[in-house]
CSV table of C-alpha atoms in Angstrom, one decimal:
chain,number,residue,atom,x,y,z
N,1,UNK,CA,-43.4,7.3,-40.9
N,2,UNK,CA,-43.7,10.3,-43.3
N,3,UNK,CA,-44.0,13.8,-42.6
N,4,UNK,CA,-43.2,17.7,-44.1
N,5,UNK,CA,-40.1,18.6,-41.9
N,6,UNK,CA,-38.1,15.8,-40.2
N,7,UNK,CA,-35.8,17.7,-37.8
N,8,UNK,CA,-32.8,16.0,-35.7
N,9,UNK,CA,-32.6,17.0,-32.1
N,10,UNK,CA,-34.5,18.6,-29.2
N,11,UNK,CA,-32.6,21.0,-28.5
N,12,UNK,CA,-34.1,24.7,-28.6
N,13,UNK,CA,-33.5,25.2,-32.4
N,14,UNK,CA,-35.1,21.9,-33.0
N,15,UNK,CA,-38.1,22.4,-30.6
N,16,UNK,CA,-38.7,26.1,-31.7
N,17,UNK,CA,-38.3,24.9,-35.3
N,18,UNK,CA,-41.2,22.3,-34.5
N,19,UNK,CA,-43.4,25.3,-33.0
N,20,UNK,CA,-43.0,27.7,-35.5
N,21,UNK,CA,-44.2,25.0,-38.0
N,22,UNK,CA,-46.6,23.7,-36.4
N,23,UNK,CA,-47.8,27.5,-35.9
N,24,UNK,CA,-48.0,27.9,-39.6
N,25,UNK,CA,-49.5,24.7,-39.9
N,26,UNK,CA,-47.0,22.7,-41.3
N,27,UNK,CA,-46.5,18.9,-39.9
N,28,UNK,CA,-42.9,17.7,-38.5
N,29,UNK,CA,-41.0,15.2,-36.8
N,30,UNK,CA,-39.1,15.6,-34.1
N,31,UNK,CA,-36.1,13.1,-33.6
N,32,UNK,CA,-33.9,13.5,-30.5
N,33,UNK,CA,-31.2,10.8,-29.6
N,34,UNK,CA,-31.3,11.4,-25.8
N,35,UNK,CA,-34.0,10.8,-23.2
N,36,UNK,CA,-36.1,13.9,-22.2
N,37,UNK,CA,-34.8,14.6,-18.7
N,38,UNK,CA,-31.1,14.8,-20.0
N,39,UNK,CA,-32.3,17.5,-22.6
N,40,UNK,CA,-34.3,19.2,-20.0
N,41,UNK,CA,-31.3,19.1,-17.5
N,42,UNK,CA,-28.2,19.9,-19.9
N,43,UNK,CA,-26.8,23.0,-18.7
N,44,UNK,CA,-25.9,25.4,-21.5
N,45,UNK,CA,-26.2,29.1,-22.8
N,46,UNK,CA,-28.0,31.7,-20.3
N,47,UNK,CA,-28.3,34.8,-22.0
N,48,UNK,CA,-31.2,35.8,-24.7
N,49,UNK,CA,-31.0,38.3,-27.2
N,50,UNK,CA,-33.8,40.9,-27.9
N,51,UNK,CA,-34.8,39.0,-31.1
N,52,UNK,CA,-34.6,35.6,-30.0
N,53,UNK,CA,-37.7,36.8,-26.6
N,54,UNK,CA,-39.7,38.4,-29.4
N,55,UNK,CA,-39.4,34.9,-31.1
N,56,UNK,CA,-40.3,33.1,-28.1
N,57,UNK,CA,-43.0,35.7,-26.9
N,58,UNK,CA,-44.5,35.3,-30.7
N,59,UNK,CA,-44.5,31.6,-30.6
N,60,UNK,CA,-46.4,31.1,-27.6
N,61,UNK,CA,-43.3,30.2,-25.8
N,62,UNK,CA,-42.5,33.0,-23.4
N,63,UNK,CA,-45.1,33.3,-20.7
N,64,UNK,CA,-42.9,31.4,-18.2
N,65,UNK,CA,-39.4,33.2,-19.4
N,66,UNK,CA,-41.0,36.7,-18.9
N,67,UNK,CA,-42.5,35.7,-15.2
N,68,UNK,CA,-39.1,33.8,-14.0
N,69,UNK,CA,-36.5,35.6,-16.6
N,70,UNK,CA,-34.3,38.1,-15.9
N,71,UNK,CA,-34.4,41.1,-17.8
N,72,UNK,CA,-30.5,42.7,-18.5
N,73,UNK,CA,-30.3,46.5,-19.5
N,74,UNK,CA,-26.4,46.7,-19.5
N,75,UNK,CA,-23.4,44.5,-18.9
N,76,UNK,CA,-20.4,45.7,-16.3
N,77,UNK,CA,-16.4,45.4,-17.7
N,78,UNK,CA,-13.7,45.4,-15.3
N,79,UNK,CA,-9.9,46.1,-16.3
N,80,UNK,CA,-7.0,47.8,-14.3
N,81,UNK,CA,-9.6,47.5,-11.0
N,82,UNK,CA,-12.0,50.1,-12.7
N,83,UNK,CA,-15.3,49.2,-13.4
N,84,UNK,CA,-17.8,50.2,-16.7
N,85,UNK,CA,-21.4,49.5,-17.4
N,86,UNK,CA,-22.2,49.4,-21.2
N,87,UNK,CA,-26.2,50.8,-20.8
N,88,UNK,CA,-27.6,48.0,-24.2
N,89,UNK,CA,-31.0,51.1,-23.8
N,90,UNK,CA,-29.1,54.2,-24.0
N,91,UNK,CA,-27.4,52.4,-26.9
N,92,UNK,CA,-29.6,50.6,-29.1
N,93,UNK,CA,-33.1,52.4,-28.7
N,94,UNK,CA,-34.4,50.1,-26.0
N,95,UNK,CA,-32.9,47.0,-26.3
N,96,UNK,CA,-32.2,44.4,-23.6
N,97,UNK,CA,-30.8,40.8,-23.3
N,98,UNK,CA,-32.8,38.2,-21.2
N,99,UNK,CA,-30.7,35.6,-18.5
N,100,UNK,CA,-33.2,32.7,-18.6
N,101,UNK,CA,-31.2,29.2,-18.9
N,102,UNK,CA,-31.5,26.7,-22.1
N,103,UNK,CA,-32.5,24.1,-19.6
N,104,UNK,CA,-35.9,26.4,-19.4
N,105,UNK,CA,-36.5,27.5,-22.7
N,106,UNK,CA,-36.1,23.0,-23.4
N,107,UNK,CA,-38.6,22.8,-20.9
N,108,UNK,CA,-41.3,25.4,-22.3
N,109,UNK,CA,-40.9,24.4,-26.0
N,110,UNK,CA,-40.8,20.3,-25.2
N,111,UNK,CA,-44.1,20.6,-23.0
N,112,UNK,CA,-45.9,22.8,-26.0
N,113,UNK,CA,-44.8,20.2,-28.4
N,114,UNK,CA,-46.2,17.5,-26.3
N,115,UNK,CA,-49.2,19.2,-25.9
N,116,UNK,CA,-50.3,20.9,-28.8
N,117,UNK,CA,-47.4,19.8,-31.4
N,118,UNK,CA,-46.2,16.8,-34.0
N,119,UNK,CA,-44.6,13.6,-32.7
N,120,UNK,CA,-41.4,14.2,-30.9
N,121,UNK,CA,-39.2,11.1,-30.1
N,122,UNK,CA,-36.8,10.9,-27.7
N,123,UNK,CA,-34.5,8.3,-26.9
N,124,UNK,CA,-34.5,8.2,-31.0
N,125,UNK,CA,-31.1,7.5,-32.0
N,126,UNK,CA,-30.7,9.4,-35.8
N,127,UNK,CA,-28.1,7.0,-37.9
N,128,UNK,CA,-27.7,8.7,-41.1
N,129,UNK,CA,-29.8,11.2,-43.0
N,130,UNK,CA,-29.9,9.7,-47.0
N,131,UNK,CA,-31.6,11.0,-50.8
N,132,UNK,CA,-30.8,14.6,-49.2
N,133,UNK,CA,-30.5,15.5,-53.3
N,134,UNK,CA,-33.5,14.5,-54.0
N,135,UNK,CA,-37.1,15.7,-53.0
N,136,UNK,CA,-37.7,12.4,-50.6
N,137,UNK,CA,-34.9,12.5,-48.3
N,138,UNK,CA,-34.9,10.4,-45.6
N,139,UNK,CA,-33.9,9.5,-42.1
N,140,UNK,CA,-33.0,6.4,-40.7
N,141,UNK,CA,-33.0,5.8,-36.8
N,142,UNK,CA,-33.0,3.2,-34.5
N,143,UNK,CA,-36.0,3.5,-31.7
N,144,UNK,CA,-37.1,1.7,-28.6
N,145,UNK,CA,-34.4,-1.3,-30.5
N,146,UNK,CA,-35.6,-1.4,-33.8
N,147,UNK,CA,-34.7,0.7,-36.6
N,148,UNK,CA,-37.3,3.0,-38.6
N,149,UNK,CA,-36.7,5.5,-41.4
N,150,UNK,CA,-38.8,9.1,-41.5
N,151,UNK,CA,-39.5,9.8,-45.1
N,152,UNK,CA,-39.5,13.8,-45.3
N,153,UNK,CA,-40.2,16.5,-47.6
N,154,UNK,CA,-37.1,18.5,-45.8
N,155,UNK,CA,-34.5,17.8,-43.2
N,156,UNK,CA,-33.4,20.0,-40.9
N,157,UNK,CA,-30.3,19.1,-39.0
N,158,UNK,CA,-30.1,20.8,-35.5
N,159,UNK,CA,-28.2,18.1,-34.0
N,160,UNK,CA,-24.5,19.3,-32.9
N,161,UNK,CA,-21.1,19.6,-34.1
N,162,UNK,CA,-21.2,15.5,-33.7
N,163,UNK,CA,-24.4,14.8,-35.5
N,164,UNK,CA,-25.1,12.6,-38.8
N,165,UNK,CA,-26.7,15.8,-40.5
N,166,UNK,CA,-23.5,17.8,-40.8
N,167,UNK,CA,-21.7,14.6,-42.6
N,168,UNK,CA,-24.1,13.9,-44.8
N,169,UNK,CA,-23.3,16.9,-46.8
N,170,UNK,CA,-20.6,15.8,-49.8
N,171,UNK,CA,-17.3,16.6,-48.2
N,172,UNK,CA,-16.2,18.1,-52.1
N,173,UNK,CA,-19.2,20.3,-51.8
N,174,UNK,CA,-18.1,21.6,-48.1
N,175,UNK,CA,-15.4,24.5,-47.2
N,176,UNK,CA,-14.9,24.6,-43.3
N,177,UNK,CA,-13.4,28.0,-41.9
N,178,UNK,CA,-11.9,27.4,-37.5
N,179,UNK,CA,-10.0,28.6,-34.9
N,180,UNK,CA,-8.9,26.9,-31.7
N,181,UNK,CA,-7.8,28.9,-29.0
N,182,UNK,CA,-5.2,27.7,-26.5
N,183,UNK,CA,-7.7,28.1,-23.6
N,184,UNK,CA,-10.8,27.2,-22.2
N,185,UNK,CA,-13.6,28.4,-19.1
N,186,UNK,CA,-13.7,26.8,-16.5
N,187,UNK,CA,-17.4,27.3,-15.2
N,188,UNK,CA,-19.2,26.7,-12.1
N,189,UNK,CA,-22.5,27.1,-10.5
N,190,UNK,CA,-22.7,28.1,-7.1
N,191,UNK,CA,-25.8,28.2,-4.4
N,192,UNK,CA,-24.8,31.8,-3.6
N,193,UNK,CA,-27.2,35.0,-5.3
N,194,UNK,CA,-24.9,36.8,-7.6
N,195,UNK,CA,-22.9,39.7,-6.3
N,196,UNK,CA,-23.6,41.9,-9.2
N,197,UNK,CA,-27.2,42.8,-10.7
N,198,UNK,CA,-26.2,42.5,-14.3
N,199,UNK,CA,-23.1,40.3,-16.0
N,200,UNK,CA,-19.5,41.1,-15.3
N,201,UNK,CA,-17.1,40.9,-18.3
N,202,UNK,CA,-13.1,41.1,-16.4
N,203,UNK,CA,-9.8,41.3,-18.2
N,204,UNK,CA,-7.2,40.5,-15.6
N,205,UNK,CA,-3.4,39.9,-16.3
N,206,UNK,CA,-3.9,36.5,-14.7
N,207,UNK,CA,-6.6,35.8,-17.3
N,208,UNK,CA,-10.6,36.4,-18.1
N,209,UNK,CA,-13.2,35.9,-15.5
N,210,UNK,CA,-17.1,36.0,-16.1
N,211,UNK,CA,-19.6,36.6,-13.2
N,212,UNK,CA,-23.2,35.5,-14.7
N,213,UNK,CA,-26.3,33.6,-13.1
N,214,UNK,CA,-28.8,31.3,-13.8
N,215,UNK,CA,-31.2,33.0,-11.0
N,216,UNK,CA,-31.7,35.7,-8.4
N,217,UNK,CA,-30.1,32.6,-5.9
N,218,UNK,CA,-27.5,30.7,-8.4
N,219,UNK,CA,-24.9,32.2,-9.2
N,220,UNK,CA,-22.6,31.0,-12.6
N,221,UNK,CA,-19.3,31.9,-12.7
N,222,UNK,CA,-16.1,31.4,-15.2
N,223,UNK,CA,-12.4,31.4,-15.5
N,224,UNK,CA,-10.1,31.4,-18.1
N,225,UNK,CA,-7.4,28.3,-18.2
N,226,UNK,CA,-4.9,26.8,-19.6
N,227,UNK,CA,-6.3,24.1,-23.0
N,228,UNK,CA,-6.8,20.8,-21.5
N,229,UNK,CA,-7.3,21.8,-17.4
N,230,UNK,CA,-9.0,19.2,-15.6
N,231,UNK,CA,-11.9,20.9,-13.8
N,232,UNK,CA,-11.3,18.7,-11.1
N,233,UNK,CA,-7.5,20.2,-10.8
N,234,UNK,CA,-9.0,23.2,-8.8
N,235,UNK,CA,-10.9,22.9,-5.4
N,236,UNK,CA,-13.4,25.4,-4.9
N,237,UNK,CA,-11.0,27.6,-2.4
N,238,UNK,CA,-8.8,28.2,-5.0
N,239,UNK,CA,-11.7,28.6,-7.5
N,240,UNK,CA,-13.3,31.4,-4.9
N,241,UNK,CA,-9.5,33.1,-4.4
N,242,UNK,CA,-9.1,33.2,-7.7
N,243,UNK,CA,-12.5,34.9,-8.9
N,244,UNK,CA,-11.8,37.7,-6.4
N,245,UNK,CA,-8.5,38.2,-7.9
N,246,UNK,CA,-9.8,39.2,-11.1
N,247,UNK,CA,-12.8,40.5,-10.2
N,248,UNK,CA,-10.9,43.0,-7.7
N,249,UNK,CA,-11.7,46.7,-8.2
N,250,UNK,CA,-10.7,49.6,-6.1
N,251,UNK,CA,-14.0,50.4,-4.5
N,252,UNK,CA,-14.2,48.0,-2.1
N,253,UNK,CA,-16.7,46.0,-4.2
N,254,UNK,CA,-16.9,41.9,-2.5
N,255,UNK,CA,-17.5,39.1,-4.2
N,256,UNK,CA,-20.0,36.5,-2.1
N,257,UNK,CA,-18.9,32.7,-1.4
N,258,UNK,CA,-21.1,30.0,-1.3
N,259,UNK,CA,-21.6,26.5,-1.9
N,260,UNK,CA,-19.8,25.0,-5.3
N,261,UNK,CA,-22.9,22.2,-7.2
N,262,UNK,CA,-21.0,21.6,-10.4
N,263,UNK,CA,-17.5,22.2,-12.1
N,264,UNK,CA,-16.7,21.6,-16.1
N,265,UNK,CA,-14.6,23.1,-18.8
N,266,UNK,CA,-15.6,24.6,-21.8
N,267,UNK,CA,-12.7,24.5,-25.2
N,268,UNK,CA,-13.2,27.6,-27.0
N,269,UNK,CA,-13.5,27.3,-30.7
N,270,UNK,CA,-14.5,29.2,-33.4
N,271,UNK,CA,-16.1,27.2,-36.4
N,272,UNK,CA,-18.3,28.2,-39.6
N,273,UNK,CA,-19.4,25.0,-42.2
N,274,UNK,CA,-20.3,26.4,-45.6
N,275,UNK,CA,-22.9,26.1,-46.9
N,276,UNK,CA,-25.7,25.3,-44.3
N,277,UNK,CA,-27.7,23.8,-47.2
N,278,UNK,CA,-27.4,20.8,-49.2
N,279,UNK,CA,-30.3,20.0,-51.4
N,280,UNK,CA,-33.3,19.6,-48.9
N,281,UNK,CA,-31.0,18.9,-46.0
N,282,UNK,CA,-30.7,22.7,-43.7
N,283,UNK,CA,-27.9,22.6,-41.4
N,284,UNK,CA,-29.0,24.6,-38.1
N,285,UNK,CA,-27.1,25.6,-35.1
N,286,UNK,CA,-23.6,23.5,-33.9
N,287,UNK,CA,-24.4,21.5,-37.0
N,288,UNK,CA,-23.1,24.5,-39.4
N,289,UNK,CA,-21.0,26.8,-37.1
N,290,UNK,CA,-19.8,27.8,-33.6
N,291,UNK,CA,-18.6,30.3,-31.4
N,292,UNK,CA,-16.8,31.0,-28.4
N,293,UNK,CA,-19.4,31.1,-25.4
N,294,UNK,CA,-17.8,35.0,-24.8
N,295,UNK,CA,-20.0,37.2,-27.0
N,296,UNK,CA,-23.3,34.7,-25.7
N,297,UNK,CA,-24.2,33.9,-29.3
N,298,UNK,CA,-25.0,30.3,-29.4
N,299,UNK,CA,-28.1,29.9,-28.9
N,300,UNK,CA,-29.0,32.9,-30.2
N,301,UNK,CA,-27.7,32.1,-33.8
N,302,UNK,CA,-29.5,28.7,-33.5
N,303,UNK,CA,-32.8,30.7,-33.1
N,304,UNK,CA,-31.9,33.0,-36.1
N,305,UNK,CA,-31.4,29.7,-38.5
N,306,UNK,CA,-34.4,28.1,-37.5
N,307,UNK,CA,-36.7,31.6,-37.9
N,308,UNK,CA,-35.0,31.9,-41.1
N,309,UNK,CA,-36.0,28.6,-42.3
N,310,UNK,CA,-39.5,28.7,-41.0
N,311,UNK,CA,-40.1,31.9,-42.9
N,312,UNK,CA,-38.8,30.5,-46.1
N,313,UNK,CA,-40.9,27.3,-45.8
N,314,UNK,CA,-43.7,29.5,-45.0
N,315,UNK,CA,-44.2,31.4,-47.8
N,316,UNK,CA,-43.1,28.4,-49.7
N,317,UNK,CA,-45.9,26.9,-48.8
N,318,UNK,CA,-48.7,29.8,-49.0
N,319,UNK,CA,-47.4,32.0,-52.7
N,320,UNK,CA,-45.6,28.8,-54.2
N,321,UNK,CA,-42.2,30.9,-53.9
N,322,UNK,CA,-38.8,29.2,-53.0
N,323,UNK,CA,-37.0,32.3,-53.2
N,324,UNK,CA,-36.1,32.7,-49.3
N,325,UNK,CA,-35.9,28.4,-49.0
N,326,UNK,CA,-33.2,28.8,-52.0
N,327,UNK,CA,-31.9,32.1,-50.3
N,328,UNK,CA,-31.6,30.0,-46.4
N,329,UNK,CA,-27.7,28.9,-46.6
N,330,UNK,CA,-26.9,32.6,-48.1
N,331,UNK,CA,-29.2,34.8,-45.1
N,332,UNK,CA,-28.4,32.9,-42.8
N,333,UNK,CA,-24.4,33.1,-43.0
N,334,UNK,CA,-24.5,36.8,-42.9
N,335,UNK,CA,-25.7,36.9,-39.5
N,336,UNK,CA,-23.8,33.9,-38.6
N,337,UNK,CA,-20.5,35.6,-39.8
N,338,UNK,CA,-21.5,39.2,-37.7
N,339,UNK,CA,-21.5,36.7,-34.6
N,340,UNK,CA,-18.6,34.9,-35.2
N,341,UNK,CA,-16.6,38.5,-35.5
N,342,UNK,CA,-18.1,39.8,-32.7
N,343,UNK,CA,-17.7,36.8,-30.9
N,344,UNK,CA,-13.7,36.9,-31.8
N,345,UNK,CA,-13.4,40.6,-31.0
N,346,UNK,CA,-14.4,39.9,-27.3
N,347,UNK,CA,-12.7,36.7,-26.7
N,348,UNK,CA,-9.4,38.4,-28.0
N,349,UNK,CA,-10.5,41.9,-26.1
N,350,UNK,CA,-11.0,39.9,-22.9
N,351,UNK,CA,-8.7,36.7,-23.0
N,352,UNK,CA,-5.2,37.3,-21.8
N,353,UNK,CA,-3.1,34.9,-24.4
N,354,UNK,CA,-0.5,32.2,-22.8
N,355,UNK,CA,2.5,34.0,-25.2
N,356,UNK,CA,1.2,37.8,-24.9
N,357,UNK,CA,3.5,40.5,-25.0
N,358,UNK,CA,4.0,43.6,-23.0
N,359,UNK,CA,3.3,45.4,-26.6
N,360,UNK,CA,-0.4,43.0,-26.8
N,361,UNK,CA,-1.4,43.9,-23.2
N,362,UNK,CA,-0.9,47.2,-23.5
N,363,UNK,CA,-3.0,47.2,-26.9
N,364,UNK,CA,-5.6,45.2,-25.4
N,365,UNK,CA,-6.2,47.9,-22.5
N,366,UNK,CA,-6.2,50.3,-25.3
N,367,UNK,CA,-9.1,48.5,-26.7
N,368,UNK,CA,-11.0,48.3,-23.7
N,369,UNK,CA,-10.3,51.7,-23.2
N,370,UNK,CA,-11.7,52.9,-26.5
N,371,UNK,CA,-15.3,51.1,-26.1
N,372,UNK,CA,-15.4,53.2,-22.7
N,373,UNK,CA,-14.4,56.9,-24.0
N,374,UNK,CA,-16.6,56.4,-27.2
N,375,UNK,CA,-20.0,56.4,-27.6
N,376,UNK,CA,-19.4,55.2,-30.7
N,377,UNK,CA,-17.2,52.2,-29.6
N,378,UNK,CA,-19.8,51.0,-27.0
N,379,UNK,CA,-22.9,51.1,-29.1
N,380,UNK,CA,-21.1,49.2,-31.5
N,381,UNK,CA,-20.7,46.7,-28.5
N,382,UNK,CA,-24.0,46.9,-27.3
N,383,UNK,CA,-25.6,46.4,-31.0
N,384,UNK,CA,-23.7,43.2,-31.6
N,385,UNK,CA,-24.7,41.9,-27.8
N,386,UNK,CA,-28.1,42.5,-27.6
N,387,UNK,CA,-28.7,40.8,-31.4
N,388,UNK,CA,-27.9,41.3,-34.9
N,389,UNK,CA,-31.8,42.0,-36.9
N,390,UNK,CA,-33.4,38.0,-37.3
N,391,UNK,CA,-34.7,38.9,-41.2
């Protein structure tokens, strides 16, 4: 099998990868390990920057996302049971975030490139990518029991922290920047409609909580815990008791029970692989760097790598000029580093550390303090949150 662009994994860089090629008319295949109902059912990231609908609208993608999606003008933080709305607008000249699950932006992209796109594979386990040096790299997988290779002109690895792609890069050649933080979310979705309109950010002495949803009748819903907690160590009363405890606020605002459908924990870690580029192997997504799930980045950094690349291939392809495809590792770090600061600076704004000191509380409510006295302060907040500029 031969083709332009081999990408690795279905997730939504891959798939959006595969329609913005096949957009500019350039062939790919698209290689994903699992079987299409677990991609289409994974539960992930919620929350879409500005850039990344644009992206989506552009490509064809976003008919469905702007009918069921919901559009997010502002988020609400909560500390010392007061309560602030950061107006993203008022702040940034009009910009908003989108809540519209992964789960549905996999669904949209998968049943375009079904339709209209290049082969994608699933169930097509990717066992090493090789010749990444040279201009015929290659991928070998094993499908429906047999293995195959896809002989490419370019690979693009969008396959997770755990993915062949990332370790196929010369460990010499790699420098690997992380931070593990000694807690995690726990996270559950509820059949209850939220109890707030837009996201709710709360720094509690007793740790973080986030309120989010998934729609106007699921709610999602997170707590900071200890590293390690088993999500089964907490039974949804004492899930519910403590949510109101940090969500508390001295207006009399209630937070709304209802049935609990799932329960995991989430390790928070920071992570940046340099660089994302290794001859004509691109490292997309988890491959090359993560972030904590605080400052909602994920996703939205996967989109940013996967634009970036399709641009550079682009005008590879139609002036004969590698300068962006050469530029890719370099672009696309820049943005990636923003994120991973912005990221850091809520997690550590938010996150009540295990050893924390009287001294580090009081600092931390001095921070949160600042971002709601200064205009300044919160545009800087609202900038980073609704999505550093895709070029």
């Amino acid at each position: 099998m031969r083709t332009t662009v081999g990408i690795i994994g279905a997730g939504p860089a891959g798939l959006l990868l595969a329609r913005l090629l096949h957009n500019a008319g350039i062939d790919s295949v698209v290689l994903e390990g699992r079987e299409r109902q677990y991609v289409e059912q994974r539960q992930r990231a919620g929350i879409l920057e500005q850039g990344t609908v644009d992206v989506l609208r552009a490509a064809g993608a976003g008919t469905r996302m702007d009918r069921e999606g919901l559009r997010h003008d502002g988020i609400e933080l909560r500390f010392d049971r007061r309560r602030y709305r950061v107006d993203f607008p008022a702040l940034t000249g009009g910009r908003s975030v989108m809540v519209y699950a992964q789960t549905e932006v996999c669904k949209d992209l998968i049943a375009l490139q079904l339709k209209e796109g290049g082969p994608l594979l699933f169930g097509a386990e990717a066992l090493a990518v090789e010749g990444a040096a040279t201009d015929r790299p290659r991928v070998r997988f094993r499908y429906q029991g047999r293995e195959d290779v896809l002989e490419c002109d370019y690979v693009v690895g969008c396959d997770g922290s755990w993915g062949v792609a990332r370790r196929a890069v010369p460990a010499e050649l790699v420098r690997v920047y992380e931070r593990t933080y000694p807690f995690g979310w726990l996270g559950v979705l509820a059949d209850v409609p939220p109890s707030h309109d837009e996201l709710v950010y709360a720094r509690h002495d007793r740790g973080f909580a986030l309120l989010s949803m998934r729609s106007t009748s699921v709610s999602r819903l997170y707590l900071q815990v200890p590293e390690g907690t088993d999500a089964d160590s907490w039974d949804d009363d004492a899930i519910w008791a403590e949510l109101e405890r940090r969500f508390e606020t001295g207006d009399g605002w209630r937070l709304e029970r209802g049935p609990i459908t799932q329960k995991s924990v989430t390790p928070m870690r920071s992570f940046v692989q340099e660089p994302m580029r290794y001859g004509r192997l691109f490292l997309a997504g988890d491959a090359a760097h993560i972030v904590p799930p605080t400052g909602a980045k994920g996703l939205n950094l996967a989109v940013g790598d996967v634009v970036t690349f399709a641009r550079a291939l682009t005008r590879l392809t139609e002036t004969g000029s590698a300068d962006l495809l050469d530029a890719y590792s370099e672009t696309c770090l820049r943005r990636v580093w923003q994120a991973e600061r912005f990221s850091y600076d809520m997690t550590t704004l938010l996150h009540r550390a295990p050893d924390a000191t009287p001294f580090e509380d009081r600092l931390q409510l001095a921070r949160l303090e600042r971002v709601t006295d200064s205009r300044a302060a919160a545009t800087d907040l609202a900038e980073a949150y609704t999505g550093f500029p895709l070029e």
